[in-house]
CSV table of C-alpha atoms and ligand atoms in Angstrom, one decimal:
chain,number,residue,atom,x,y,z
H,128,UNK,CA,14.9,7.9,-6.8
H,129,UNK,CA,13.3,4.8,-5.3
H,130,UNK,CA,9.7,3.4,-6.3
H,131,UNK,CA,7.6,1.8,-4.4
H,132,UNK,CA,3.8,-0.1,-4.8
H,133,UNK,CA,1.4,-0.7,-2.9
H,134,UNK,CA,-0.9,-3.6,-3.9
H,135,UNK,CA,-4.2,-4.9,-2.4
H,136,UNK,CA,-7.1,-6.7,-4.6
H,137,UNK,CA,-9.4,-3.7,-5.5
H,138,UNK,CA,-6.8,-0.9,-4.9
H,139,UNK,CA,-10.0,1.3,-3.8
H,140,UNK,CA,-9.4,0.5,-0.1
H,141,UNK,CA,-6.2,-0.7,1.4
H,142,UNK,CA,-3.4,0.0,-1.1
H,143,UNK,CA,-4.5,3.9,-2.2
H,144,UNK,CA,-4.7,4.4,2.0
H,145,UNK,CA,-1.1,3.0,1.8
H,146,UNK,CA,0.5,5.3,-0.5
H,147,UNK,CA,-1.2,8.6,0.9
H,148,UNK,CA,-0.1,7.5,4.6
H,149,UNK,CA,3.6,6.5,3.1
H,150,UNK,CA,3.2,10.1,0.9
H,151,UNK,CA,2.7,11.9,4.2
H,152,UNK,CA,5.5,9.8,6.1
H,153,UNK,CA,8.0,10.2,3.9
H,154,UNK,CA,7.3,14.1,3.4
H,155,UNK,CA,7.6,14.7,7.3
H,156,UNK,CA,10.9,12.9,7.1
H,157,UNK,CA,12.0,15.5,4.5
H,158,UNK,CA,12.2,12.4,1.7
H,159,UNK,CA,9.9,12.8,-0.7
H,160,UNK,CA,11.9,14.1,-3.6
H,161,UNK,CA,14.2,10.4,-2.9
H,162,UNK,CA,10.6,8.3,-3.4
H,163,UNK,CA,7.8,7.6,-6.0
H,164,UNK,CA,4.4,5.6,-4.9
H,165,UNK,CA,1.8,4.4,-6.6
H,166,UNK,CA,-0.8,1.4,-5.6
H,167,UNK,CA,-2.7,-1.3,-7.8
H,168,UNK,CA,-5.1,-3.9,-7.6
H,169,UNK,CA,-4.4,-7.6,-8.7
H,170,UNK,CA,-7.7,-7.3,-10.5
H,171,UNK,CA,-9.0,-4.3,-12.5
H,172,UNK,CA,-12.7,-4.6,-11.1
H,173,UNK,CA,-12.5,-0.8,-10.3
H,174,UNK,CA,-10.2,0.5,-12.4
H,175,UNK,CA,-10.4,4.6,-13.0
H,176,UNK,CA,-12.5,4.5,-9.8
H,177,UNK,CA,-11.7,7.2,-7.0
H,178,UNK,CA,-11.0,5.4,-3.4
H,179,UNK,CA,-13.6,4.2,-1.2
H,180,UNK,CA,-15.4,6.8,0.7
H,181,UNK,CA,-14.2,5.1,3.6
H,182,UNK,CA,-11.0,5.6,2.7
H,183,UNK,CA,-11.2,8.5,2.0
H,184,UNK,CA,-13.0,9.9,5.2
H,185,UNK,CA,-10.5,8.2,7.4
H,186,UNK,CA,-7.7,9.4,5.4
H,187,UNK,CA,-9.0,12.8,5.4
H,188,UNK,CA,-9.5,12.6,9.3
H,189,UNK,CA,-5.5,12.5,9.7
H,190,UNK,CA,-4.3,15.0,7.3
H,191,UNK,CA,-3.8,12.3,4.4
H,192,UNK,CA,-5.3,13.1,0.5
H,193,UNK,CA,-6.1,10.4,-1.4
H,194,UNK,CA,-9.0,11.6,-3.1
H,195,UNK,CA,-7.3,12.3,-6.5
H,196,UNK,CA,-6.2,8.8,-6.8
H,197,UNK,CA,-7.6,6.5,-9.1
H,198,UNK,CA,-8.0,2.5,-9.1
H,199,UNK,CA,-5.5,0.7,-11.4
H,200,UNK,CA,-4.4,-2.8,-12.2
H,201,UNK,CA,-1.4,-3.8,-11.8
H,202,UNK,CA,1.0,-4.3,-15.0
H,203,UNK,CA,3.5,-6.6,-16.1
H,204,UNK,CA,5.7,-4.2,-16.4
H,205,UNK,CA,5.6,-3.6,-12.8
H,206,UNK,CA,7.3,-6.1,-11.5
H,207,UNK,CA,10.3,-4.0,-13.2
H,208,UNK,CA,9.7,-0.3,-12.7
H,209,UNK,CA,9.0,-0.6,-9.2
H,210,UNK,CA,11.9,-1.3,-6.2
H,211,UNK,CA,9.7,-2.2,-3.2
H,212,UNK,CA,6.4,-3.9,-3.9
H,213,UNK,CA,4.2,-4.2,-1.0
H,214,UNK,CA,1.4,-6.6,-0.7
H,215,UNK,CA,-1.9,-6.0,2.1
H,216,UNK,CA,-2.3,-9.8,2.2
H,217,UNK,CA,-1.2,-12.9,1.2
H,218,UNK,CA,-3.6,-13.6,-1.0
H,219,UNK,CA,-2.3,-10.7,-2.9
H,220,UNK,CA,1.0,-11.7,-2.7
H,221,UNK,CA,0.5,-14.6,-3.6
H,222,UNK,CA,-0.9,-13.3,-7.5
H,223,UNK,CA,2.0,-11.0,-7.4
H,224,UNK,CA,4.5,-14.3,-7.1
H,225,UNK,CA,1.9,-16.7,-9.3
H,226,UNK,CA,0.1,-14.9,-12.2
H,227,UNK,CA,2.4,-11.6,-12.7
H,228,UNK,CA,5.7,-13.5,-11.8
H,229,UNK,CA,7.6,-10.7,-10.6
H,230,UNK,CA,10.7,-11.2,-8.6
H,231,UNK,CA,10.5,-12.5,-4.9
H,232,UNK,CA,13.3,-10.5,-3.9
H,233,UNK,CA,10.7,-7.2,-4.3
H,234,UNK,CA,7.7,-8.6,-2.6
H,235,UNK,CA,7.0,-8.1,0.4
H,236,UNK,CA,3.8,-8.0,2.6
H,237,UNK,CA,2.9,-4.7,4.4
H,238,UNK,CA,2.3,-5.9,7.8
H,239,UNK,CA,5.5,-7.2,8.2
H,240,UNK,CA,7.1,-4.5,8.7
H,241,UNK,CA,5.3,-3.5,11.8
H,242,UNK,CA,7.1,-3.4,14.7
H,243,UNK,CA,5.4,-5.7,16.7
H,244,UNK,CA,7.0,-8.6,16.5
H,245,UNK,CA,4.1,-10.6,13.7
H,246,UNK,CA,5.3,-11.8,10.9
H,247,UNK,CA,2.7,-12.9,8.3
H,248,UNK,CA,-0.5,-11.2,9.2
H,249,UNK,CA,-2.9,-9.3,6.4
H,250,UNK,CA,-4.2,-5.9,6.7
H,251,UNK,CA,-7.8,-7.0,6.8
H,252,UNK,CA,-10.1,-6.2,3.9
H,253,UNK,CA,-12.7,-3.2,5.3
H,254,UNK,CA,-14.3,-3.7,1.8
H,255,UNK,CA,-18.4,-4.3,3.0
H,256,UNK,CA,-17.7,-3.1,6.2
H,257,UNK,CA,-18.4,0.5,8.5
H,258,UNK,CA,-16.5,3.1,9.3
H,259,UNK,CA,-14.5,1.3,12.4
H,260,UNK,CA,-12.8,-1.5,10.0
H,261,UNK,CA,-11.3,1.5,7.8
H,262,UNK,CA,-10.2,3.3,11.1
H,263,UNK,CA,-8.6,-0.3,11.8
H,264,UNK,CA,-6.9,-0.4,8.5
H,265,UNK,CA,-5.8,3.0,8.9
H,266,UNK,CA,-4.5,1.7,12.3
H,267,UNK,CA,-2.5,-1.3,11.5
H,268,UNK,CA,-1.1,1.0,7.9
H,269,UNK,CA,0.2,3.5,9.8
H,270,UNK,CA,2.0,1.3,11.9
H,271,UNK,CA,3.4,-0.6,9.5
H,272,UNK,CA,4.2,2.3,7.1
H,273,UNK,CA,6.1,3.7,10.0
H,274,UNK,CA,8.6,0.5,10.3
H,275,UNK,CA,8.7,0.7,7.0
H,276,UNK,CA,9.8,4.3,6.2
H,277,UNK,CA,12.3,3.4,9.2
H,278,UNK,CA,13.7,0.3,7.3
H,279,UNK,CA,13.9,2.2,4.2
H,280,UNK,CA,16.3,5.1,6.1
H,281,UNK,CA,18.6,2.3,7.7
H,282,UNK,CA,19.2,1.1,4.2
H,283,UNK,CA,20.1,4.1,3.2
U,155,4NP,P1,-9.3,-3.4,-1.5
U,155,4NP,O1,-10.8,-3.8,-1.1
U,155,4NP,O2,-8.7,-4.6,-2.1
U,155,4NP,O3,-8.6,-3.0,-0.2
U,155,4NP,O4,-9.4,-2.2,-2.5
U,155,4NP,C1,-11.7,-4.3,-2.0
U,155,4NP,C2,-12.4,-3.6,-2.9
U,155,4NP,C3,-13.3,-4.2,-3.7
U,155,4NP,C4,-13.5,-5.5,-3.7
U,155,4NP,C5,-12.8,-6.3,-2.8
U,155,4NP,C6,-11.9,-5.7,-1.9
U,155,4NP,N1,-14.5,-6.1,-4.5
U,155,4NP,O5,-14.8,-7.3,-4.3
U,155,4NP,O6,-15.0,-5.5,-5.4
């Protein structure tokens, strides 16, 4: 069994969107039972909160549940348990390296592995924004959560 994180600042918006769309996935590549995800924020300004609503609309719209997840920080002891730990943005990434210290051979930042050739861009923050900026995260996470799944299964 593998583990993986997903990690954006408030984990009510990007990062619980990441783990239901890596949940579904890695399910439809018969997987699951070979993965565990969770997400986290870098702070704990939510913390025991369900998802965004608009996270949770857009996720519902494509056959994702992430309504039964609830906003956590992330812990020190992260940086150990988990395998892959996936940053939105560099920001995040950047307090993942700096003020938790975990090892730089984990990190990595989601949109990276989108097959599109980008290295370094952010999944934007929809956080204040309509329901078009959390159909563009859900957008640019599928994608990226596709090349992802795909380099997990070449590793394999
Ligand atoms: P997230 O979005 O990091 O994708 O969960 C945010 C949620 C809340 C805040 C910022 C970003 N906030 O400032 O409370």
């Amino acid at each position: 069994m593998q583990s993986v994180l997903f990690v954006c600042l408030g984990n009510i918006c990007r990062s619980p969107l990441a783990q239901g769309i890596f949940e579904k996935h890695i399910r439809a590549a018969g997987r699951d039972a070979a993965y565990d995800a969770d997400s986290a924020g870098t702070s704990g300004w939510h913390a025991g909160e369900k998802p965004h609503s608009g996270s949770i609309a857009v996720a519902q719209k494509y056959g994702v549940s992430i309504e039964k997840q609830r906003s956590r920080p992330v812990h020190a002891k992260d940086g150990e348990i988990f395998d892959y730990i996936l940053a939105m943005d560099s920001a995040n990434r950047a307090a993942l390296l700096g003020e938790f210290h975990f090892p730089q051979e984990k990190i990595f930042l989601m949109r990276d592995f989108a097959v599109d050739g980008k290295k370094g861009l952010s999944v934007p923050d929809p956080w204040g924004h309509g329901s078009d900026a959390f159909e563009e995260v859900y957008r640019i996470l599928d994608a990226a959560i596709l090349g992802f799944v795909a380099y997990l299964q070449q590793k394999r």
